[in-house]
């Protein structure tokens, strides 16, 4: 699924894999103690709505300083309202600290969605459209084409004839999702049957594993967010930056409204 | 559209006539011209930039041009002419001048520099008296002695030891001149632009020092014959070849082996030189027990070839070329290769003793090719930039105190941004981004003039133009970089033409033989921009021509300098202060998609910049112990509306302090020792000031661009050369070096990621490339 990365991964991959081996030298690593500034905490929002039955969730947290532990304070007691352009609207319920869920709201492809969040006297808004879902035609697990005996899931799906389709996928093994960002545009495969390979160096598939692939059709804004998020952590980027937020008022985050399909297979 | 250039050339002619008039005003009385060539006595190669002066006329003096030619017109009389060149014994010739005279000099090299050779009546204060500032010439002898990574002698790496020229870091082939970015350097190999000067992803340069005769770098105040880049010109000239006898030289090193063959085509009339080099890292790969490494390919090679032939006294032709390639690959699943090819055909013609002409037809091509063949993912990508370039240069020497240079240059650029061709069973579509065509033209005129005995003036004007040619789709983007309008142009149609006058002025005042002050101003325009948003650059970085959205970059630089020699010119000291204003600079939107994007302009931001600094340089040129100390204190900043709230911020290459020390010690005829030390402030970088959780991942939170610094970089290298045998027939030597002697772990990158020991925390991890690297090589010559 990382075809769009073919170019940008070349150099780091090559450098790390080949050069040290060739020069019979290994690069040396060490942990640095850098005096980093402490950024003002920012509101972080993750909102997902799909065409599948709910509940859909909105998670609101805050950022922390880099040197603190990975405990991110939640934003509690917010008013979260989800609505669409067909006149439906629902106020979400906080089911756990910082986690807000719908009860009866149903996403429908083709509609536009609006999210309005009021927290601590501030308001954060976002708008998003929901693309049509696309079915996974086939999911199989086979040996990697890149040599070795590593097993890799492969899916096939039909990209629509018009350009501008964007995909996000989740690679789930025995109920646990890989946290690698998997996304694809159709720039290079418009109108084709697309074959997506899934590769996570931390996952070693074995017989009996249950593999589920979730395929989301996302809009361009969401695709861009994922791409920018992915690049924001790259040590090869000359000028890393935060992904462009979907929300107003300096909150950082995304509002993804997507069509969703999935397929499951047991590794033979 | 055609009218403008015409208009300009009219002005140009007028200007030139004015020059001639002013010249005629004082050329009364009987004057005759002495002209000729200055050559190396052993090889017959012409010497570039050798000084010629007349003992009896302290005001009269000149230098040989790029082809070793000089011309001096002085009143009738009896004179002693002296020709000198660094590393050679000066030669004096007496002339009874009562008609136009040809006088060639053959200088013999100083066999060893051990004896402090004092040739009376030579001038050693060239750096004090010449008008040009901001220029450095590299001595090939020094390049061969100074220790470098893996023992691969490298002009680009050695050049970075000069103040104002900064290394872009390890694993990075680029360099920064006076705060400019890496794509603002014009790199010329026998006049052909080299678009990617790196081998092995930046560890080595494409210039095989065996093939190089002369290296000159201009950091500012470029003469008007150069243009097209904002920050510097690196002018590399290839060896012509020995026209006296055949010779073979070569070397076996840790990384590569090289061989050079040269000799006369027709003795004293023509010669050739062919140099080749190939790395053999891939042979080590074969030894690996790991099949993934064993099946990998990784090597580079290059070939430099040159031939010249003197048809008669007034005509000479040269043909030179370079071809090089890097190859990376893994089985037949993945292949990646890239390389440059250049070719130059030149014709030197003497219209008279005073008017020298050179006509060059130049070809330059850089391309990369990626092959992926993994089942349904089966495709091939190509991209290239290709130039055809015609240059006509004239040099006119009307008197003893004046030189005119004028000429024109026309380049056709063809850029293939990318084409994917997919295999039949591939799920990827074949796709091709439209080619981009453009036409760059320039004409120039400049005049070097000795106003008085102490005051020199060099002034000139270059007028450049750049036309974007159809066919193609030209997008108009909104503020967010999204296309709102597209205009389609047919083949050959002019889409947009830019014209930029680029005035260049330099003035020097010689206070005494020992010291001088100099000032210069110059404007440069740049029409091609390199898109690269990775820290160390990549062979896939794309050249983008100026167009409807990206305007030509402009730089105005003023500089002032003080030059002083001490202890009978044994020590040269200079200091230069500069200020550079930059317009139409490029940066990228967050998450910019630069690869395979037809509307790549939509991912760019346009802003401005400034750079200023002071450079100090102290050099000991002669004696058993020689070398230099360089120090630069500088700043380089950029300003974009969309970055850091539109305020100035440090550019990546902003380096407060930069120190370099070079020492060479000639112990005896057998042994030479050398050492270099560098220290510089770390690059400006963007580090996170916080973190957040999203998509089940912990991501870095950034607050500003380039708000942090990499750790300071410093390194000490040592080297030794042992001449094992040296006779008329055979020479052999060993070179030893240790790179990074005290094993400083200099940061290559710093990653911010989850801690390996404590998953509840994040940490900053530094990766350093080279600790201590010893190397050796064997060199021979017969």
PDB file of C-alpha atoms in Angstrom, chain A residues 3-4 6-8 10-11 14-19 21-42 44-46 48 61-72 145-147 168 170 177 179-181 185-195 197 222-244 252-254, chain B residues 150 171 200-201 203-204 281 284-285 293 296-298 328 330 333-334 336 370 372 374-377 379 381 420 426-429 431 533-538 540 587 589-596 603 652 686-708 711 745 748-754 756 759-773:
ATOM      1  CA  UNK A   3       3.483   2.603  -3.537  1.00  0.00           C
ATOM      2  CA  UNK A   4       3.324   6.336  -3.290  1.00  0.00           C
ATOM      3  CA  UNK A   6       8.554   4.397  -3.796  1.00  0.00           C
ATOM      4  CA  UNK A   7      10.542   7.546  -4.469  1.00  0.00           C
ATOM      5  CA  UNK A   8      10.909   9.104  -1.094  1.00  0.00           C
ATOM      6  CA  UNK A  10      14.776   5.321  -1.768  1.00  0.00           C
ATOM      7  CA  UNK A  11      17.526   7.295  -0.153  1.00  0.00           C
ATOM      8  CA  UNK A  14      19.512   2.644   0.501  1.00  0.00           C
ATOM      9  CA  UNK A  15      21.660   4.525   2.977  1.00  0.00           C
ATOM     10  CA  UNK A  16      20.679   2.421   5.893  1.00  0.00           C
ATOM     11  CA  UNK A  17      20.636  -0.904   4.170  1.00  0.00           C
ATOM     12  CA  UNK A  18      23.521  -0.741   1.788  1.00  0.00           C
ATOM     13  CA  UNK A  19      26.123   1.807   2.729  1.00  0.00           C
ATOM     14  CA  UNK A  21      27.289  -2.910   4.908  1.00  0.00           C
ATOM     15  CA  UNK A  22      29.450  -1.893   2.021  1.00  0.00           C
ATOM     16  CA  UNK A  23      31.818   0.297   3.888  1.00  0.00           C
ATOM     17  CA  UNK A  24      32.191  -2.351   6.546  1.00  0.00           C
ATOM     18  CA  UNK A  25      31.343   0.290   9.053  1.00  0.00           C
ATOM     19  CA  UNK A  26      28.328   0.621  11.156  1.00  0.00           C
ATOM     20  CA  UNK A  27      27.017   4.046  11.885  1.00  0.00           C
ATOM     21  CA  UNK A  28      27.011   4.865  15.556  1.00  0.00           C
ATOM     22  CA  UNK A  29      23.952   5.870  17.499  1.00  0.00           C
ATOM     23  CA  UNK A  30      23.601   7.592  20.812  1.00  0.00           C
ATOM     24  CA  UNK A  31      20.846   9.230  22.811  1.00  0.00           C
ATOM     25  CA  UNK A  32      21.224  12.983  23.157  1.00  0.00           C
ATOM     26  CA  UNK A  33      19.998  15.186  25.911  1.00  0.00           C
ATOM     27  CA  UNK A  34      18.678  18.201  24.030  1.00  0.00           C
ATOM     28  CA  UNK A  35      17.275  21.206  25.785  1.00  0.00           C
ATOM     29  CA  UNK A  36      13.973  21.503  23.918  1.00  0.00           C
ATOM     30  CA  UNK A  37      11.583  24.402  24.289  1.00  0.00           C
ATOM     31  CA  UNK A  38       8.215  23.650  25.850  1.00  0.00           C
ATOM     32  CA  UNK A  39       5.450  24.248  23.353  1.00  0.00           C
ATOM     33  CA  UNK A  40       2.118  25.637  24.527  1.00  0.00           C
ATOM     34  CA  UNK A  41      -0.226  22.627  24.815  1.00  0.00           C
ATOM     35  CA  UNK A  42      -2.438  22.310  21.717  1.00  0.00           C
ATOM     36  CA  UNK A  44      -5.599  17.475  19.444  1.00  0.00           C
ATOM     37  CA  UNK A  45      -8.743  16.083  17.785  1.00  0.00           C
ATOM     38  CA  UNK A  46      -9.290  12.725  16.084  1.00  0.00           C
ATOM     39  CA  UNK A  48     -13.933   9.352  12.484  1.00  0.00           C
ATOM     40  CA  UNK A  61      -6.559  15.349  24.002  1.00  0.00           C
ATOM     41  CA  UNK A  62      -3.757  17.816  24.482  1.00  0.00           C
ATOM     42  CA  UNK A  63      -0.126  17.812  23.441  1.00  0.00           C
ATOM     43  CA  UNK A  64       2.647  17.722  26.049  1.00  0.00           C
ATOM     44  CA  UNK A  65       6.318  18.679  26.147  1.00  0.00           C
ATOM     45  CA  UNK A  66       8.677  16.306  24.374  1.00  0.00           C
ATOM     46  CA  UNK A  67      10.554  15.272  27.504  1.00  0.00           C
ATOM     47  CA  UNK A  68       7.430  14.376  29.511  1.00  0.00           C
ATOM     48  CA  UNK A  69       6.126  10.803  29.636  1.00  0.00           C
ATOM     49  CA  UNK A  70       3.580   9.707  27.052  1.00  0.00           C
ATOM     50  CA  UNK A  71       0.571  10.678  29.122  1.00  0.00           C
ATOM     51  CA  UNK A  72      -1.642  12.971  27.158  1.00  0.00           C
ATOM     52  CA  UNK A 145       8.014 -10.620  -3.883  1.00  0.00           C
ATOM     53  CA  UNK A 146      10.964  -8.846  -2.271  1.00  0.00           C
ATOM     54  CA  UNK A 147      12.703 -12.082  -1.453  1.00  0.00           C
ATOM     55  CA  UNK A 168      -6.460   4.437   3.763  1.00  0.00           C
ATOM     56  CA  UNK A 170      -5.596  -0.826   8.383  1.00  0.00           C
ATOM     57  CA  UNK A 177      -3.785  -3.100  14.215  1.00  0.00           C
ATOM     58  CA  UNK A 179       0.182   1.561  13.646  1.00  0.00           C
ATOM     59  CA  UNK A 180       1.940   2.263  10.362  1.00  0.00           C
ATOM     60  CA  UNK A 181       0.126   4.831   8.263  1.00  0.00           C
ATOM     61  CA  UNK A 185      -3.687   7.866  -4.139  1.00  0.00           C
ATOM     62  CA  UNK A 186      -4.644   6.756  -7.633  1.00  0.00           C
ATOM     63  CA  UNK A 187      -2.235   9.050  -9.500  1.00  0.00           C
ATOM     64  CA  UNK A 188      -0.328   6.120 -10.899  1.00  0.00           C
ATOM     65  CA  UNK A 189      -3.050   3.513 -11.092  1.00  0.00           C
ATOM     66  CA  UNK A 190      -6.208   5.317 -12.050  1.00  0.00           C
ATOM     67  CA  UNK A 191      -8.987   2.990 -13.189  1.00  0.00           C
ATOM     68  CA  UNK A 192      -6.976  -0.166 -12.558  1.00  0.00           C
ATOM     69  CA  UNK A 193      -7.409  -3.135 -10.344  1.00  0.00           C
ATOM     70  CA  UNK A 194      -5.036  -2.128  -7.591  1.00  0.00           C
ATOM     71  CA  UNK A 195      -2.949  -4.684  -5.758  1.00  0.00           C
ATOM     72  CA  UNK A 197       0.876  -5.250  -0.405  1.00  0.00           C
ATOM     73  CA  UNK A 222      -7.535  13.311   4.757  1.00  0.00           C
ATOM     74  CA  UNK A 223      -5.023  11.794   2.365  1.00  0.00           C
ATOM     75  CA  UNK A 224      -2.950  14.926   2.690  1.00  0.00           C
ATOM     76  CA  UNK A 225      -3.179  14.781   6.479  1.00  0.00           C
ATOM     77  CA  UNK A 226      -1.884  11.208   6.567  1.00  0.00           C
ATOM     78  CA  UNK A 227       0.918  12.016   4.173  1.00  0.00           C
ATOM     79  CA  UNK A 228       1.947  15.059   6.151  1.00  0.00           C
ATOM     80  CA  UNK A 229       1.693  13.199   9.446  1.00  0.00           C
ATOM     81  CA  UNK A 230       3.914  10.480   8.032  1.00  0.00           C
ATOM     82  CA  UNK A 231       6.482  12.997   6.846  1.00  0.00           C
ATOM     83  CA  UNK A 232       6.422  14.972  10.091  1.00  0.00           C
ATOM     84  CA  UNK A 233       8.355  12.252  11.842  1.00  0.00           C
ATOM     85  CA  UNK A 234      10.866  11.639   9.089  1.00  0.00           C
ATOM     86  CA  UNK A 235      14.439  12.423   9.971  1.00  0.00           C
ATOM     87  CA  UNK A 236      15.130  12.871   6.270  1.00  0.00           C
ATOM     88  CA  UNK A 237      12.729  15.779   5.851  1.00  0.00           C
ATOM     89  CA  UNK A 238      14.639  19.037   5.529  1.00  0.00           C
ATOM     90  CA  UNK A 239      11.922  20.995   7.270  1.00  0.00           C
ATOM     91  CA  UNK A 240       9.515  18.806   9.224  1.00  0.00           C
ATOM     92  CA  UNK A 241       6.208  20.442  10.094  1.00  0.00           C
ATOM     93  CA  UNK A 242       2.887  19.586  11.683  1.00  0.00           C
ATOM     94  CA  UNK A 243       0.247  18.195   9.326  1.00  0.00           C
ATOM     95  CA  UNK A 244      -2.288  20.742   8.121  1.00  0.00           C
ATOM     96  CA  UNK A 252      -4.600  20.111  15.477  1.00  0.00           C
ATOM     97  CA  UNK A 253      -6.242  17.017  14.083  1.00  0.00           C
ATOM     98  CA  UNK A 254      -8.350  15.392  11.438  1.00  0.00           C
TER      99      UNK A 254
ATOM    100  CA  UNK B 150      38.605   7.016   2.145  1.00  0.00           C
ATOM    101  CA  UNK B 171      26.926  12.148   3.075  1.00  0.00           C
ATOM    102  CA  UNK B 200      27.446   7.432  -4.026  1.00  0.00           C
ATOM    103  CA  UNK B 201      24.694   9.675  -2.670  1.00  0.00           C
ATOM    104  CA  UNK B 203      30.093  10.811  -0.312  1.00  0.00           C
ATOM    105  CA  UNK B 204      32.335  11.593  -3.264  1.00  0.00           C
ATOM    106  CA  UNK B 281      32.446  -1.764  -3.331  1.00  0.00           C
ATOM    107  CA  UNK B 284      33.048  -6.725  -1.298  1.00  0.00           C
ATOM    108  CA  UNK B 285      29.303  -7.266  -1.540  1.00  0.00           C
ATOM    109  CA  UNK B 293      23.803  -8.033   0.390  1.00  0.00           C
ATOM    110  CA  UNK B 296      23.041  -6.036  -4.293  1.00  0.00           C
ATOM    111  CA  UNK B 297      24.776  -3.792  -6.781  1.00  0.00           C
ATOM    112  CA  UNK B 298      26.527  -0.610  -5.769  1.00  0.00           C
ATOM    113  CA  UNK B 328      22.469   0.659  -7.224  1.00  0.00           C
ATOM    114  CA  UNK B 330      19.027  -5.499  -5.681  1.00  0.00           C
ATOM    115  CA  UNK B 333      13.719  -6.457  -8.295  1.00  0.00           C
ATOM    116  CA  UNK B 334      15.138  -3.019  -7.923  1.00  0.00           C
ATOM    117  CA  UNK B 336      18.498   2.687  -9.616  1.00  0.00           C
ATOM    118  CA  UNK B 370      14.583   3.573 -11.537  1.00  0.00           C
ATOM    119  CA  UNK B 372      11.115  -1.865 -10.068  1.00  0.00           C
ATOM    120  CA  UNK B 374       8.201  -7.042  -8.255  1.00  0.00           C
ATOM    121  CA  UNK B 375       5.216  -8.923  -9.597  1.00  0.00           C
ATOM    122  CA  UNK B 376       2.312  -6.591 -10.185  1.00  0.00           C
ATOM    123  CA  UNK B 377       4.523  -3.666  -9.258  1.00  0.00           C
ATOM    124  CA  UNK B 379       7.568  -0.198 -13.762  1.00  0.00           C
ATOM    125  CA  UNK B 381      10.891   5.722 -14.178  1.00  0.00           C
ATOM    126  CA  UNK B 420       6.683   5.987 -15.749  1.00  0.00           C
ATOM    127  CA  UNK B 426       1.556  -4.072 -13.869  1.00  0.00           C
ATOM    128  CA  UNK B 427      -1.275  -2.504 -11.885  1.00  0.00           C
ATOM    129  CA  UNK B 428       0.478   0.813 -12.375  1.00  0.00           C
ATOM    130  CA  UNK B 429      -0.391   3.006 -15.322  1.00  0.00           C
ATOM    131  CA  UNK B 431       2.311   8.034 -17.210  1.00  0.00           C
ATOM    132  CA  UNK B 533      13.232  18.763   0.549  1.00  0.00           C
ATOM    133  CA  UNK B 534      15.372  16.086   2.092  1.00  0.00           C
ATOM    134  CA  UNK B 535      18.221  16.884   4.459  1.00  0.00           C
ATOM    135  CA  UNK B 536      20.966  15.570   2.264  1.00  0.00           C
ATOM    136  CA  UNK B 537      19.631  15.802  -1.262  1.00  0.00           C
ATOM    137  CA  UNK B 538      18.892  12.892  -3.562  1.00  0.00           C
ATOM    138  CA  UNK B 540      15.978  12.226  -7.817  1.00  0.00           C
ATOM    139  CA  UNK B 587      10.689  26.795  -0.028  1.00  0.00           C
ATOM    140  CA  UNK B 589       4.573  23.795   1.677  1.00  0.00           C
ATOM    141  CA  UNK B 590       4.114  21.334   4.516  1.00  0.00           C
ATOM    142  CA  UNK B 591       4.033  17.794   3.203  1.00  0.00           C
ATOM    143  CA  UNK B 592       4.911  18.971  -0.300  1.00  0.00           C
ATOM    144  CA  UNK B 593       4.526  16.368  -3.031  1.00  0.00           C
ATOM    145  CA  UNK B 594       7.533  17.087  -5.244  1.00  0.00           C
ATOM    146  CA  UNK B 595       7.719  13.780  -7.070  1.00  0.00           C
ATOM    147  CA  UNK B 596       5.588  13.149 -10.069  1.00  0.00           C
ATOM    148  CA  UNK B 603       3.729  22.965  -3.593  1.00  0.00           C
ATOM    149  CA  UNK B 652      19.560  25.588   7.059  1.00  0.00           C
ATOM    150  CA  UNK B 686      13.582  22.074  13.078  1.00  0.00           C
ATOM    151  CA  UNK B 687      13.214  20.023  16.250  1.00  0.00           C
ATOM    152  CA  UNK B 688       9.952  19.263  18.029  1.00  0.00           C
ATOM    153  CA  UNK B 689       8.970  21.338  21.045  1.00  0.00           C
ATOM    154  CA  UNK B 690       6.234  18.930  22.046  1.00  0.00           C
ATOM    155  CA  UNK B 691       4.418  15.751  21.114  1.00  0.00           C
ATOM    156  CA  UNK B 692       0.871  14.460  20.759  1.00  0.00           C
ATOM    157  CA  UNK B 693      -0.974  11.218  20.172  1.00  0.00           C
ATOM    158  CA  UNK B 694      -2.943  10.667  16.986  1.00  0.00           C
ATOM    159  CA  UNK B 695      -3.740   7.544  14.920  1.00  0.00           C
ATOM    160  CA  UNK B 696      -2.367   5.475  17.792  1.00  0.00           C
ATOM    161  CA  UNK B 697       1.033   6.989  17.202  1.00  0.00           C
ATOM    162  CA  UNK B 698       3.080   9.539  19.041  1.00  0.00           C
ATOM    163  CA  UNK B 699       3.931  12.420  16.741  1.00  0.00           C
ATOM    164  CA  UNK B 700       6.278  15.348  17.144  1.00  0.00           C
ATOM    165  CA  UNK B 701       4.806  18.803  17.610  1.00  0.00           C
ATOM    166  CA  UNK B 702       6.679  21.621  15.914  1.00  0.00           C
ATOM    167  CA  UNK B 703       6.359  25.274  16.732  1.00  0.00           C
ATOM    168  CA  UNK B 704       8.794  26.999  14.388  1.00  0.00           C
ATOM    169  CA  UNK B 705      11.037  26.431  11.379  1.00  0.00           C
ATOM    170  CA  UNK B 706      14.776  26.057  12.054  1.00  0.00           C
ATOM    171  CA  UNK B 707      14.498  27.067  15.682  1.00  0.00           C
ATOM    172  CA  UNK B 708      17.241  24.698  16.824  1.00  0.00           C
ATOM    173  CA  UNK B 711      25.543  19.986  17.548  1.00  0.00           C
ATOM    174  CA  UNK B 745      30.691  11.333  16.528  1.00  0.00           C
ATOM    175  CA  UNK B 748      24.342  13.050  10.616  1.00  0.00           C
ATOM    176  CA  UNK B 749      20.715  13.095  11.669  1.00  0.00           C
ATOM    177  CA  UNK B 750      18.864  13.389  14.941  1.00  0.00           C
ATOM    178  CA  UNK B 751      15.702  11.339  15.254  1.00  0.00           C
ATOM    179  CA  UNK B 752      12.990  11.990  17.796  1.00  0.00           C
ATOM    180  CA  UNK B 753      11.297   8.735  18.602  1.00  0.00           C
ATOM    181  CA  UNK B 754       9.989   6.387  21.220  1.00  0.00           C
ATOM    182  CA  UNK B 756      13.954   1.808  23.242  1.00  0.00           C
ATOM    183  CA  UNK B 759       8.284   2.918  25.857  1.00  0.00           C
ATOM    184  CA  UNK B 760       6.465   5.481  27.973  1.00  0.00           C
ATOM    185  CA  UNK B 761       9.034   8.105  26.961  1.00  0.00           C
ATOM    186  CA  UNK B 762      10.440   9.641  23.815  1.00  0.00           C
ATOM    187  CA  UNK B 763      14.061  10.490  23.166  1.00  0.00           C
ATOM    188  CA  UNK B 764      16.407  12.234  20.756  1.00  0.00           C
ATOM    189  CA  UNK B 765      18.741   9.813  19.030  1.00  0.00           C
ATOM    190  CA  UNK B 766      21.783  10.933  17.112  1.00  0.00           C
ATOM    191  CA  UNK B 767      23.169   8.951  14.213  1.00  0.00           C
ATOM    192  CA  UNK B 768      26.776   9.560  13.220  1.00  0.00           C
ATOM    193  CA  UNK B 769      28.225   8.141  10.036  1.00  0.00           C
ATOM    194  CA  UNK B 770      31.970   7.915  10.369  1.00  0.00           C
ATOM    195  CA  UNK B 771      34.046   7.476  13.429  1.00  0.00           C
ATOM    196  CA  UNK B 772      37.664   6.908  12.550  1.00  0.00           C
ATOM    197  CA  UNK B 773      38.321   5.851   8.964  1.00  0.00           C
TER     198      UNK B 773
END
